[in-house]
Coordinates of C-alpha atoms in Angstrom, one line a residue:
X50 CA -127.4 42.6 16.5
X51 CA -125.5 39.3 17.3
X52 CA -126.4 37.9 19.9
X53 CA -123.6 36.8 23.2
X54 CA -123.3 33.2 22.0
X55 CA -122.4 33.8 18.5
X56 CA -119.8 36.9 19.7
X57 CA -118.2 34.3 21.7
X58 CA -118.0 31.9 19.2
X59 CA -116.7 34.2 16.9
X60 CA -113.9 35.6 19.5
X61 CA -113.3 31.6 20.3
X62 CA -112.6 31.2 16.6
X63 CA -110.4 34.1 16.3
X64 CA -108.2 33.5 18.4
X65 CA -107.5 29.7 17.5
X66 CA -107.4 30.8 14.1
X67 CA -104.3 33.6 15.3
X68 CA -102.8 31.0 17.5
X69 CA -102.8 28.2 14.1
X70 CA -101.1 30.6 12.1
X71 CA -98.3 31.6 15.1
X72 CA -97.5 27.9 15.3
X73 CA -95.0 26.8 11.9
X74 CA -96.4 24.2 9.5
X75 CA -96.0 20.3 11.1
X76 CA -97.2 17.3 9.0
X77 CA -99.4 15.1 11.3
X78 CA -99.8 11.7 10.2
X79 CA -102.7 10.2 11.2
X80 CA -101.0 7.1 12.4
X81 CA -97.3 7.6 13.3
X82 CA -94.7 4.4 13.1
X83 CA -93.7 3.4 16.8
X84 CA -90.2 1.5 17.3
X85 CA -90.5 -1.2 18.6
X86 CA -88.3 -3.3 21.0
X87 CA -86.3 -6.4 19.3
X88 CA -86.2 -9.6 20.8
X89 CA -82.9 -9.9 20.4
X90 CA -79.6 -8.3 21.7
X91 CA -78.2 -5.4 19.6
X92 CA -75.2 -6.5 17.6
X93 CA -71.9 -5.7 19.3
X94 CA -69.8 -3.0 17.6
X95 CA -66.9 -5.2 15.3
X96 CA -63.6 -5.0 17.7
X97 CA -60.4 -4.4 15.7
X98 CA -56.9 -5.5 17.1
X99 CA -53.6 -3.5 16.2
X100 CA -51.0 -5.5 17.5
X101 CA -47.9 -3.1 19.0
X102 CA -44.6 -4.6 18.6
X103 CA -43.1 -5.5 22.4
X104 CA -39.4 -4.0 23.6
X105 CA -37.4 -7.3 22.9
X106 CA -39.4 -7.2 19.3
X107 CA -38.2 -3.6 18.4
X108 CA -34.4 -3.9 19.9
X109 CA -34.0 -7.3 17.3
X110 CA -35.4 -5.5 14.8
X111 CA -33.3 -2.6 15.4
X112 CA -30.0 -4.7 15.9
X113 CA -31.2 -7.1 12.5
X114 CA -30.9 -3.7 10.6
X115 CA -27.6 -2.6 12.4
X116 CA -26.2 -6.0 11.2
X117 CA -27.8 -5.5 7.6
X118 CA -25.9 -2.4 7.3
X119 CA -22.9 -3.4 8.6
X120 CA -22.9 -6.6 6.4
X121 CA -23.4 -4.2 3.2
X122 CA -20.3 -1.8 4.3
X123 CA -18.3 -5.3 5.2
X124 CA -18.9 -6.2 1.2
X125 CA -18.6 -2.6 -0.2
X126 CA -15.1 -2.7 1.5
X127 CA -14.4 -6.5 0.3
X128 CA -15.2 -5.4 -3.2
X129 CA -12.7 -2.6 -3.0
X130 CA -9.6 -4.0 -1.7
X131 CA -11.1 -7.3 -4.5
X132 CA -10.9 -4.1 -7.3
X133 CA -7.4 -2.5 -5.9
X134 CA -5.9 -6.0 -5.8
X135 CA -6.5 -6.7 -9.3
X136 CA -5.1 -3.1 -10.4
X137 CA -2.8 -4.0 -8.9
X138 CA -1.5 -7.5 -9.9
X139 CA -2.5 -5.8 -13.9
X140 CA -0.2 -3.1 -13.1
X141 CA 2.6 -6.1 -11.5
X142 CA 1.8 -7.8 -15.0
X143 CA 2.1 -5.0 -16.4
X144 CA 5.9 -3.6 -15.5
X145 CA 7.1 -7.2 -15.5
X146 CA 6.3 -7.3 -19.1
X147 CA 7.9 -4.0 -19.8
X148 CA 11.1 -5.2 -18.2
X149 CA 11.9 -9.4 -19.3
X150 CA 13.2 -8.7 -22.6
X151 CA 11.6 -12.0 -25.1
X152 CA 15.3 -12.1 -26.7
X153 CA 17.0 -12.9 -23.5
X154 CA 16.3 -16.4 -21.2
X155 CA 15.3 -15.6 -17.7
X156 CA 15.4 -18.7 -16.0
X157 CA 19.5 -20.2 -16.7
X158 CA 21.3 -16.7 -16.7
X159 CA 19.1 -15.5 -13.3
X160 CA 20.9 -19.0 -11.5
X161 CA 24.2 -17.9 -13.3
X162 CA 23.5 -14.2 -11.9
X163 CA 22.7 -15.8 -8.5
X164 CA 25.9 -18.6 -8.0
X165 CA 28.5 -15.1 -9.1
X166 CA 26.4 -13.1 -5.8
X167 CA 27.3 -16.5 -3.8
X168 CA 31.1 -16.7 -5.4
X169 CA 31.5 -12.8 -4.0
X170 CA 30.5 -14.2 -0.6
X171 CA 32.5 -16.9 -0.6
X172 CA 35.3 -14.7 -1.7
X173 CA 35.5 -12.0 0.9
X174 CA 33.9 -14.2 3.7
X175 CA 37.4 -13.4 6.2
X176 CA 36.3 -9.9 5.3
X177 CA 33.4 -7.8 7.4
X178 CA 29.7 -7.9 6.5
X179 CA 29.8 -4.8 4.7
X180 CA 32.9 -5.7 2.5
X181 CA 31.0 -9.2 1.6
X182 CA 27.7 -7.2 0.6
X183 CA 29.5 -5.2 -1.6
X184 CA 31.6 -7.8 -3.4
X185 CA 28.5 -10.4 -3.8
X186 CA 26.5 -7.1 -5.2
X187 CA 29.6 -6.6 -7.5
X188 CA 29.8 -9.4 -8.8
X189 CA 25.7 -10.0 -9.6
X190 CA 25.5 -7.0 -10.9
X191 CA 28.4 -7.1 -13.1
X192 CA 27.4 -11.1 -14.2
X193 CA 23.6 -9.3 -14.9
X194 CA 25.2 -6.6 -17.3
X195 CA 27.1 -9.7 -19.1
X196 CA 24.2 -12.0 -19.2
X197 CA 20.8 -10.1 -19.3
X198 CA 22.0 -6.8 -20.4
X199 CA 18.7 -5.4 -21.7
X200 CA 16.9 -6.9 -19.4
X201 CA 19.2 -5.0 -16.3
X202 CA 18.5 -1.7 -18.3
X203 CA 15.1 -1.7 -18.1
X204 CA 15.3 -3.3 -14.4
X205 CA 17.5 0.3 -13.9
X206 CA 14.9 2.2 -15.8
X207 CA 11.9 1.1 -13.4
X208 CA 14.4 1.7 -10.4
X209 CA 14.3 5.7 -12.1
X210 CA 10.4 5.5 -12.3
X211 CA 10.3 4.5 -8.5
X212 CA 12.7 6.9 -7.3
X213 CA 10.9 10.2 -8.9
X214 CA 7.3 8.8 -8.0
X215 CA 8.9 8.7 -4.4
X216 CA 11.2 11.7 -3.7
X217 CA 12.7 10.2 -0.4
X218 CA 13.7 7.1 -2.2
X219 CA 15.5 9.3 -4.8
X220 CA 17.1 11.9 -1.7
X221 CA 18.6 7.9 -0.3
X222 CA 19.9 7.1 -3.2
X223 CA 21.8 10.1 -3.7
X224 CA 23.0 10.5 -0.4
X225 CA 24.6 6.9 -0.8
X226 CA 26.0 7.6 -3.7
X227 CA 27.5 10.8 -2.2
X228 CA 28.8 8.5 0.3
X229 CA 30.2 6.1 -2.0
X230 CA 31.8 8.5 -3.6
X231 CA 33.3 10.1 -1.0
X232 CA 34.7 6.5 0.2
X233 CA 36.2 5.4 -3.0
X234 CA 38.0 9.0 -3.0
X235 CA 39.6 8.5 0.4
X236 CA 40.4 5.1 -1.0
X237 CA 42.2 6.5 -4.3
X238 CA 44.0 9.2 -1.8
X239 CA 45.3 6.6 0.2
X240 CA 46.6 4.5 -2.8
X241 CA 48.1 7.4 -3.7
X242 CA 49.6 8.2 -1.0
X243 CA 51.3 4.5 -0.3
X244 CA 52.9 4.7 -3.8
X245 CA 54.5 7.4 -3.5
X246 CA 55.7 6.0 0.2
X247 CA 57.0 3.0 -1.5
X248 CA 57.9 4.5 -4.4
X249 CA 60.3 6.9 -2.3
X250 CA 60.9 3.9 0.2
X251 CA 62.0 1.9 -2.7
X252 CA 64.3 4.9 -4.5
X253 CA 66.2 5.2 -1.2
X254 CA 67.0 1.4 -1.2
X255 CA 67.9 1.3 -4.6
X256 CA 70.4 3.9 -3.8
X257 CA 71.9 2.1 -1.0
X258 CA 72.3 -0.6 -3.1
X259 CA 74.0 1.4 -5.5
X260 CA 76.2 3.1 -2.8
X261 CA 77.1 -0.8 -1.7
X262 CA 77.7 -2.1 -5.1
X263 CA 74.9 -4.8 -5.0
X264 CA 75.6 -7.2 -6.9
X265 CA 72.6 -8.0 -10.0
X266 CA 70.9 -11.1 -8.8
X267 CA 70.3 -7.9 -5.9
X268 CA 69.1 -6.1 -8.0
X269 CA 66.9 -8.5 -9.0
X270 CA 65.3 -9.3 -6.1
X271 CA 64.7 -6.3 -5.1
X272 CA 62.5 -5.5 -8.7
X273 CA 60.8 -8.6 -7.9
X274 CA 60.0 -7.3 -4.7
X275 CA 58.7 -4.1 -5.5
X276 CA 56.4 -5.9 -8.5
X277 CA 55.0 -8.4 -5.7
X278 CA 54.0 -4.9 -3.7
X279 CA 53.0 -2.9 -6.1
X280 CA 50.6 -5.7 -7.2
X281 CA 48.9 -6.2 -3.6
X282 CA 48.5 -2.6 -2.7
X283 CA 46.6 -2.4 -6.8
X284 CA 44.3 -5.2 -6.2
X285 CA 43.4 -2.8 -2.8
X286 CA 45.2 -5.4 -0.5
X287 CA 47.5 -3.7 1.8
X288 CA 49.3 -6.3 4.4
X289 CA 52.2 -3.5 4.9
X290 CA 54.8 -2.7 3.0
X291 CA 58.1 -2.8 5.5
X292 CA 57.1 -6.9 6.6
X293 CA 56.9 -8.3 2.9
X294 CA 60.4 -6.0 2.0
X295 CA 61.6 -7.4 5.0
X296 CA 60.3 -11.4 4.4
X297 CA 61.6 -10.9 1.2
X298 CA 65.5 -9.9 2.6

């Protein structure tokens, strides 16, 4: 019916039309764009530079903060001891108020307080050290009492304050006057002890006298005697009893 040519031109067009549709949809320009080649060099890519601190750089900057810090603590502390000091000259202020009386004069009776310490050292200065303490201390304290007397009580009431805000202070202070104590009751048993010696000493002579018929101007004497020891050994003086009796005779 057909004749070769046209069944081959009909198979030809088959199969490009089957191979058209295997192949996906493209768009074909007629003319495509072609790069072309500058003239010039391609710009370099834009080089950025992080600069890395060096050893030496990061050991200063390391010991500049070190110092920093240390500087800070150094005026933390400063301020502190500049804040305790103050409390503590307020609270000076403070207890020296509480303890000069207005009514009373400071500056006359403290040099009048002061030459009575020096007139017990001068006093008892062929005595030892401890006798001259205690004789200058006597004598200021008993010359404070008579001039500054509320101005000693509240010296002694601030003494009080110290002593219970520091238990060992207060424990000392009672041990010496334990001490004290104890020493001025030796004292008082030996006084006692020498009157009655010389009181017994002075019976027996009075009897021999007696027994001899002494005469009165004798007598006398021998009262004047026993006045002259009975005043040293009550002023706490005791040179010996027998060697005045026997200067005396």
């Amino acid at each position: 019916m057909f004749s070769p040519v046209v069944k081959k031109s009909l198979a030809t067009a088959a199969v490009g039309a089957a191979a058209f549709a295997a192949v996906p949809n493209q768009t074909v320009y007629a003319e495509e764009k072609k790069s072309k080649l500058s003239i010039y060099d391609e710009p370099q890519p834009k080089v950025v530079i992080v600069e890395a601190p060096t050893k030496l750089e990061e050991h200063v900057a390391y010991a500049q903060k070190y110092a920093n810090e240390k500087v800070e603590e150094g005026k933390t502390h400063v301020n502190s001891l500049h804040g305790e000091y103050k409390q503590f000259e307020q609270c000076v202020k403070n207890t020296v108020k509480q303890t000069i009386d207005k009514d009373e004069d400071i500056l006359p009776n403290a040099l009048y307080i002061g030459v009575a310490a020096l007139a017990g050292t001068i006093l008892a200065r062929n005595r030892n050290i401890v006798i001259r303490f205690a004789t200058s201390t006597a004598l200021a304290v008993g010359a404070s009492h008579y001039l500054l007397p509320k101005t000693t009580h509240n010296v002694c009431v601030q003494l009080e304050k110290v002593e219970r805000r520091y238990p060992e202070l207060q424990s000392a202070h009672q041990s010496v006057n334990q001490a004290v104590g104890d020493a001025r009751k030796q004292v008082d048993e030996a006084l006692a002890s020498l009157r009655g010696t010389v009181d017994e000493t002075a019976g027996q002579f009075l009897g021999q006298l007696k027994q001899s018929g002494a005469s009165q101007p004798a007598q006398d004497k021998f009262d004047s005697v026993k006045k002259s020891v009975e005043s040293m050994y009550s002023t706490r003086s005791n040179p010996g009893v027998e060697e005045t009796l026997k200067k005396n005779n």
